[in-house]
PDB file of C-alpha atoms in Angstrom:
ATOM      1  CA  MET A   7      39.104 -14.509 149.140  1.00 68.00           C
ATOM      2  CA  ASN A   8      40.730 -17.657 149.993  1.00 71.00           C
ATOM      3  CA  TYR A   9      42.655 -17.472 146.564  1.00 68.00           C
ATOM      4  CA  ILE A  10      44.013 -14.135 147.501  1.00 69.00           C
ATOM      5  CA  PHE A  11      44.976 -15.234 151.088  1.00 63.00           C
ATOM      6  CA  GLU A  12      46.599 -18.512 149.606  1.00 64.00           C
ATOM      7  CA  TYR A  13      48.424 -16.350 146.804  1.00 60.00           C
ATOM      8  CA  PHE A  14      49.892 -14.235 149.336  1.00 60.00           C
ATOM      9  CA  ASN A  15      50.459 -16.791 152.151  1.00 61.00           C
ATOM     10  CA  GLN A  16      52.246 -19.459 149.912  1.00 60.00           C
ATOM     11  CA  TYR A  17      53.734 -17.513 146.676  1.00 59.00           C
ATOM     12  CA  LEU A  18      54.947 -14.622 147.950  1.00 54.00           C
ATOM     13  CA  ASP A  19      58.223 -14.438 149.936  1.00 53.00           C
ATOM     14  CA  GLU A  20      58.328 -11.697 152.400  1.00 55.00           C
ATOM     15  CA  SER A  21      62.092 -11.760 152.823  1.00 50.00           C
ATOM     16  CA  LYS A  22      62.724 -11.020 149.013  1.00 50.00           C
ATOM     17  CA  MET A  23      60.447  -8.048 149.483  1.00 49.00           C
ATOM     18  CA  ASP A  24      62.545  -7.128 152.526  1.00 49.00           C
ATOM     19  CA  GLU A  25      65.609  -7.483 150.379  1.00 50.00           C
ATOM     20  CA  LYS A  26      64.699  -5.323 147.555  1.00 54.00           C
ATOM     21  CA  THR A  27      63.482  -2.795 149.652  1.00 70.00           C
ATOM     22  CA  VAL A  28      66.552  -2.268 151.555  1.00 70.00           C
ATOM     23  CA  LEU A  29      68.592  -2.710 148.017  1.00 78.00           C
ATOM     24  CA  ASN A  30      66.568   0.220 146.767  1.00 80.00           C
ATOM     25  CA  GLU A  31      66.984   2.316 150.121  1.00 89.00           C
ATOM     26  CA  GLU A  32      71.007   1.561 149.316  1.00 91.00           C
ATOM     27  CA  ARG A  33      70.711   2.448 145.729  1.00 90.00           C
ATOM     28  CA  LEU A  34      68.947   5.694 146.529  1.00 92.00           C
ATOM     29  CA  GLU A  35      71.253   6.494 149.271  1.00 93.00           C
ATOM     30  CA  LYS A  36      74.144   6.004 147.035  1.00 95.00           C
ATOM     31  CA  TYR A  37      72.472   8.292 144.388  1.00 94.00           C
ATOM     32  CA  LYS A  38      72.067  10.971 146.951  1.00 95.00           C
ATOM     33  CA  ASN A  39      75.382  10.731 148.079  1.00 95.00           C
ATOM     34  CA  LEU A  40      76.322  11.869 144.391  1.00 94.00           C
ATOM     35  CA  LEU A  41      74.214  14.553 144.976  1.00 96.00           C
ATOM     36  CA  ARG A  42      75.654  15.890 147.813  1.00 95.00           C
ATOM     37  CA  HIS A  43      76.699  19.479 146.948  1.00 94.00           C
ATOM     38  CA  TYR A  44      73.568  20.266 145.491  1.00 96.00           C
ATOM     39  CA  GLU A  45      70.629  21.924 147.590  1.00 96.00           C
ATOM     40  CA  SER A  46      68.528  19.630 149.785  1.00 96.00           C
ATOM     41  CA  ASP A  47      65.262  20.231 147.744  1.00 97.00           C
ATOM     42  CA  ILE A  48      66.889  19.615 144.811  1.00 97.00           C
ATOM     43  CA  GLN A  49      68.397  16.346 146.123  1.00 96.00           C
ATOM     44  CA  GLU A  50      65.523  15.394 146.747  1.00 96.00           C
ATOM     45  CA  TRP A  51      63.609  16.202 144.050  1.00 97.00           C
ATOM     46  CA  LEU A  52      66.112  14.385 141.585  1.00 97.00           C
ATOM     47  CA  VAL A  53      66.059  11.235 144.130  1.00 95.00           C
ATOM     48  CA  GLY A  54      62.359  11.327 143.958  1.00 95.00           C
ATOM     49  CA  ILE A  55      62.644  11.039 139.713  1.00 95.00           C
ATOM     50  CA  TYR A  56      65.234   8.025 140.275  1.00 95.00           C
ATOM     51  CA  ASP A  57      63.165   6.083 142.894  1.00 93.00           C
ATOM     52  CA  ASP A  58      59.932   6.741 140.756  1.00 93.00           C
ATOM     53  CA  TYR A  59      61.344   6.543 137.184  1.00 94.00           C
ATOM     54  CA  ASP A  60      65.153   4.719 136.980  1.00 93.00           C
ATOM     55  CA  LYS A  61      66.523   7.944 135.471  1.00 94.00           C
ATOM     56  CA  GLN A  62      69.277   9.522 136.565  1.00 95.00           C
ATOM     57  CA  LEU A  63      68.344  12.891 135.001  1.00 96.00           C
ATOM     58  CA  ASN A  64      70.687  15.222 136.474  1.00 96.00           C
ATOM     59  CA  ARG A  65      73.441  13.172 133.628  1.00 96.00           C
ATOM     60  CA  SER A  66      70.778  14.182 130.795  1.00 96.00           C
ATOM     61  CA  ILE A  67      70.492  18.233 132.512  1.00 97.00           C
ATOM     62  CA  ILE A  68      74.077  18.064 132.693  1.00 94.00           C
ATOM     63  CA  SER A  69      75.207  16.784 128.967  1.00 93.00           C
ATOM     64  CA  TYR A  70      72.422  19.508 127.562  1.00 96.00           C
ATOM     65  CA  LEU A  71      74.556  22.062 129.523  1.00 94.00           C
ATOM     66  CA  LYS A  72      77.648  20.891 128.166  1.00 89.00           C
ATOM     67  CA  LYS A  73      76.482  22.039 124.700  1.00 90.00           C
ATOM     68  CA  ASP A  74      76.133  25.863 125.836  1.00 90.00           C
ATOM     69  CA  ASP A  75      79.711  27.211 125.177  1.00 87.00           C
ATOM     70  CA  LEU A  76      78.948  30.353 127.003  1.00 88.00           C
ATOM     71  CA  PHE A  77      76.811  28.620 130.434  1.00 91.00           C
ATOM     72  CA  TYR A  78      79.888  29.248 132.801  1.00 88.00           C
ATOM     73  CA  LEU A  79      79.477  32.891 131.936  1.00 89.00           C
ATOM     74  CA  TYR A  80      75.968  32.829 133.088  1.00 93.00           C
ATOM     75  CA  ASN A  81      75.136  34.672 136.190  1.00 91.00           C
ATOM     76  CA  THR A  82      71.344  36.318 136.199  1.00 93.00           C
ATOM     77  CA  ASP A  83      68.291  34.618 136.936  1.00 95.00           C
ATOM     78  CA  GLN A  84      67.276  35.270 132.995  1.00 96.00           C
ATOM     79  CA  GLU A  85      69.806  33.649 131.467  1.00 95.00           C
ATOM     80  CA  PHE A  86      69.424  30.673 133.755  1.00 95.00           C
ATOM     81  CA  ARG A  87      65.532  30.408 133.176  1.00 97.00           C
ATOM     82  CA  ARG A  88      66.429  30.961 129.255  1.00 96.00           C
ATOM     83  CA  VAL A  89      68.521  27.537 129.377  1.00 97.00           C
ATOM     84  CA  SER A  90      66.040  25.511 131.755  1.00 96.00           C
ATOM     85  CA  TYR A  91      63.439  26.204 129.345  1.00 96.00           C
ATOM     86  CA  ASP A  92      65.611  25.004 126.301  1.00 96.00           C
ATOM     87  CA  CYS A  93      66.863  22.102 128.398  1.00 96.00           C
ATOM     88  CA  TYR A  94      63.246  21.527 129.305  1.00 96.00           C
ATOM     89  CA  ALA A  95      61.812  21.330 125.639  1.00 95.00           C
ATOM     90  CA  HIS A  96      65.263  19.094 124.730  1.00 95.00           C
ATOM     91  CA  LEU A  97      64.290  16.803 127.990  1.00 96.00           C
ATOM     92  CA  ILE A  98      60.406  16.704 127.934  1.00 95.00           C
ATOM     93  CA  LYS A  99      60.347  13.931 124.799  1.00 92.00           C
ATOM     94  CA  LYS A 100      61.750  11.558 126.839  1.00 93.00           C
ATOM     95  CA  ASN A 101      60.934  12.771 130.015  1.00 94.00           C
ATOM     96  CA  HIS A 102      57.184  12.573 130.406  1.00 93.00           C
ATOM     97  CA  PHE A 103      57.505  13.196 133.876  1.00 93.00           C
ATOM     98  CA  LEU A 104      59.041  16.557 133.949  1.00 93.00           C
ATOM     99  CA  LYS A 105      55.713  18.347 132.884  1.00 93.00           C
ATOM    100  CA  GLU A 106      55.145  20.974 135.656  1.00 91.00           C
ATOM    101  CA  GLN A 107      58.715  20.880 136.694  1.00 93.00           C
ATOM    102  CA  THR A 108      60.214  24.067 135.143  1.00 94.00           C
ATOM    103  CA  GLU A 109      60.932  25.348 138.494  1.00 96.00           C
ATOM    104  CA  MET A 110      63.159  22.636 140.202  1.00 97.00           C
ATOM    105  CA  LEU A 111      64.771  21.973 136.523  1.00 97.00           C
ATOM    106  CA  PHE A 112      65.885  26.066 136.643  1.00 97.00           C
ATOM    107  CA  LEU A 113      66.778  25.676 140.270  1.00 97.00           C
ATOM    108  CA  PHE A 114      68.850  22.534 139.856  1.00 97.00           C
ATOM    109  CA  ILE A 115      70.310  24.622 136.586  1.00 97.00           C
ATOM    110  CA  LYS A 116      71.388  27.365 138.751  1.00 95.00           C
ATOM    111  CA  ASP A 117      72.626  25.479 141.847  1.00 95.00           C
ATOM    112  CA  HIS A 118      74.831  23.223 139.412  1.00 94.00           C
ATOM    113  CA  HIS A 119      76.416  26.486 138.162  1.00 92.00           C
ATOM    114  CA  ARG A 120      77.273  27.522 141.287  1.00 90.00           C
ATOM    115  CA  ILE A 121      79.002  24.118 142.188  1.00 90.00           C
ATOM    116  CA  GLN A 122      80.768  23.906 138.911  1.00 86.00           C
ATOM    117  CA  SER A 123      82.008  27.666 139.408  1.00 84.00           C
ATOM    118  CA  ASN A 124      83.317  27.239 142.965  1.00 78.00           C
ATOM    119  CA  PRO A 125      86.599  29.324 142.386  1.00 64.00           C
ATOM    120  CA  LYS A 126      88.551  27.654 146.010  1.00 64.00           C
ATOM    121  CA  MET A 127      90.397  25.591 143.828  1.00 53.00           C
ATOM    122  CA  ASP A 128      91.215  27.107 140.747  1.00 52.00           C
ATOM    123  CA  PHE A 129      92.040  30.694 142.237  1.00 50.00           C
ATOM    124  CA  GLU A 130      94.790  29.182 144.412  1.00 58.00           C
ATOM    125  CA  ASN A 131      96.492  26.904 141.719  1.00 64.00           C
ATOM    126  CA  VAL A 132      96.544  29.222 139.075  1.00 66.00           C
ATOM    127  CA  TYR A 133      98.742  32.224 138.583  1.00 68.00           C
ATOM    128  CA  ILE A 134      98.806  34.299 135.500  1.00 74.00           C
ATOM    129  CA  SER A 135      99.928  37.803 136.330  1.00 79.00           C
ATOM    130  CA  GLU A 136      98.477  39.767 139.131  1.00 82.00           C
ATOM    131  CA  GLU A 137      96.328  42.072 136.650  1.00 86.00           C
ATOM    132  CA  VAL A 138      94.743  39.314 135.481  1.00 81.00           C
ATOM    133  CA  ASP A 139      94.330  37.627 138.865  1.00 81.00           C
ATOM    134  CA  ASP A 140      92.718  40.450 140.174  1.00 82.00           C
ATOM    135  CA  TRP A 141      90.717  40.616 136.927  1.00 81.00           C
ATOM    136  CA  ILE A 142      89.238  36.868 137.445  1.00 78.00           C
ATOM    137  CA  LYS A 143      88.909  37.665 141.596  1.00 84.00           C
ATOM    138  CA  LYS A 144      86.490  40.593 141.067  1.00 83.00           C
ATOM    139  CA  THR A 145      84.651  39.150 138.134  1.00 81.00           C
ATOM    140  CA  TRP A 146      84.108  36.027 140.666  1.00 79.00           C
ATOM    141  CA  ASP A 147      82.871  38.562 143.436  1.00 80.00           C
ATOM    142  CA  LYS A 148      80.857  40.940 141.112  1.00 81.00           C
ATOM    143  CA  TYR A 149      78.966  38.264 139.033  1.00 81.00           C
ATOM    144  CA  GLN A 150      79.934  35.032 140.404  1.00 80.00           C
ATOM    145  CA  VAL A 151      81.823  33.511 137.271  1.00 82.00           C
ATOM    146  CA  ASN A 152      84.278  31.959 137.151  1.00 82.00           C
ATOM    147  CA  LEU A 153      86.432  32.661 134.190  1.00 78.00           C
ATOM    148  CA  LEU A 154      89.108  30.033 134.765  1.00 78.00           C
ATOM    149  CA  THR A 155      86.152  27.370 134.855  1.00 80.00           C
ATOM    150  CA  PHE A 156      84.585  29.144 131.637  1.00 78.00           C
ATOM    151  CA  ALA A 157      88.281  29.039 129.938  1.00 77.00           C
ATOM    152  CA  SER A 158      89.221  25.389 130.822  1.00 76.00           C
ATOM    153  CA  ASN A 159      85.992  24.371 129.831  1.00 75.00           C
ATOM    154  CA  TYR A 160      86.010  26.048 126.528  1.00 73.00           C
ATOM    155  CA  LEU A 161      89.086  24.932 125.425  1.00 76.00           C
ATOM    156  CA  SER A 162      88.447  21.625 126.146  1.00 74.00           C
ATOM    157  CA  ARG A 163      85.501  21.699 123.610  1.00 72.00           C
ATOM    158  CA  PHE A 164      89.108  21.976 120.860  1.00 72.00           C
ATOM    159  CA  PHE A 165      91.009  19.431 122.604  1.00 70.00           C
ATOM    160  CA  GLU A 166      88.388  16.865 122.721  1.00 63.00           C
ATOM    161  CA  ASN A 167      86.852  17.666 119.397  1.00 62.00           C
ATOM    162  CA  GLU A 168      89.741  17.573 116.341  1.00 61.00           C
ATOM    163  CA  GLU A 169      87.069  18.603 113.879  1.00 62.00           C
ATOM    164  CA  THR A 170      87.126  22.402 115.309  1.00 50.00           C
TER     165      THR A 170
END
């Protein structure tokens, strides 16, 4: 017993442990701030994974979603669920902690779509013609699909990749 107490009393520096805790809290708060647009339960889920496994899982998920040409046209739970299952199958190989996390993955993907498709800036800054603008707005109102975001994302694939 004395050896244990001696170790804790002489070799462990409490100020360094406190400093690590403060630095970790700052790191987690900075990451949570990055996720501020997402729903609070999704933020907590991602911050918990970052704290436990030091992985910013949102980056891996978003990277996977960027490969899906039609992602910004999705508007049903069935479509989001399908892409979440595909994403899960892709990510589980490197991220074993995702086991039993398919529902949170689905919620993140759906929320990410909501955030990325937010039309506030697009609809104000772009004018094509009255008919087309009306069609774009009606599509948003009915399906929550931002055609401008889809078109921009789709066109950037050709701009960034000279082979296509």
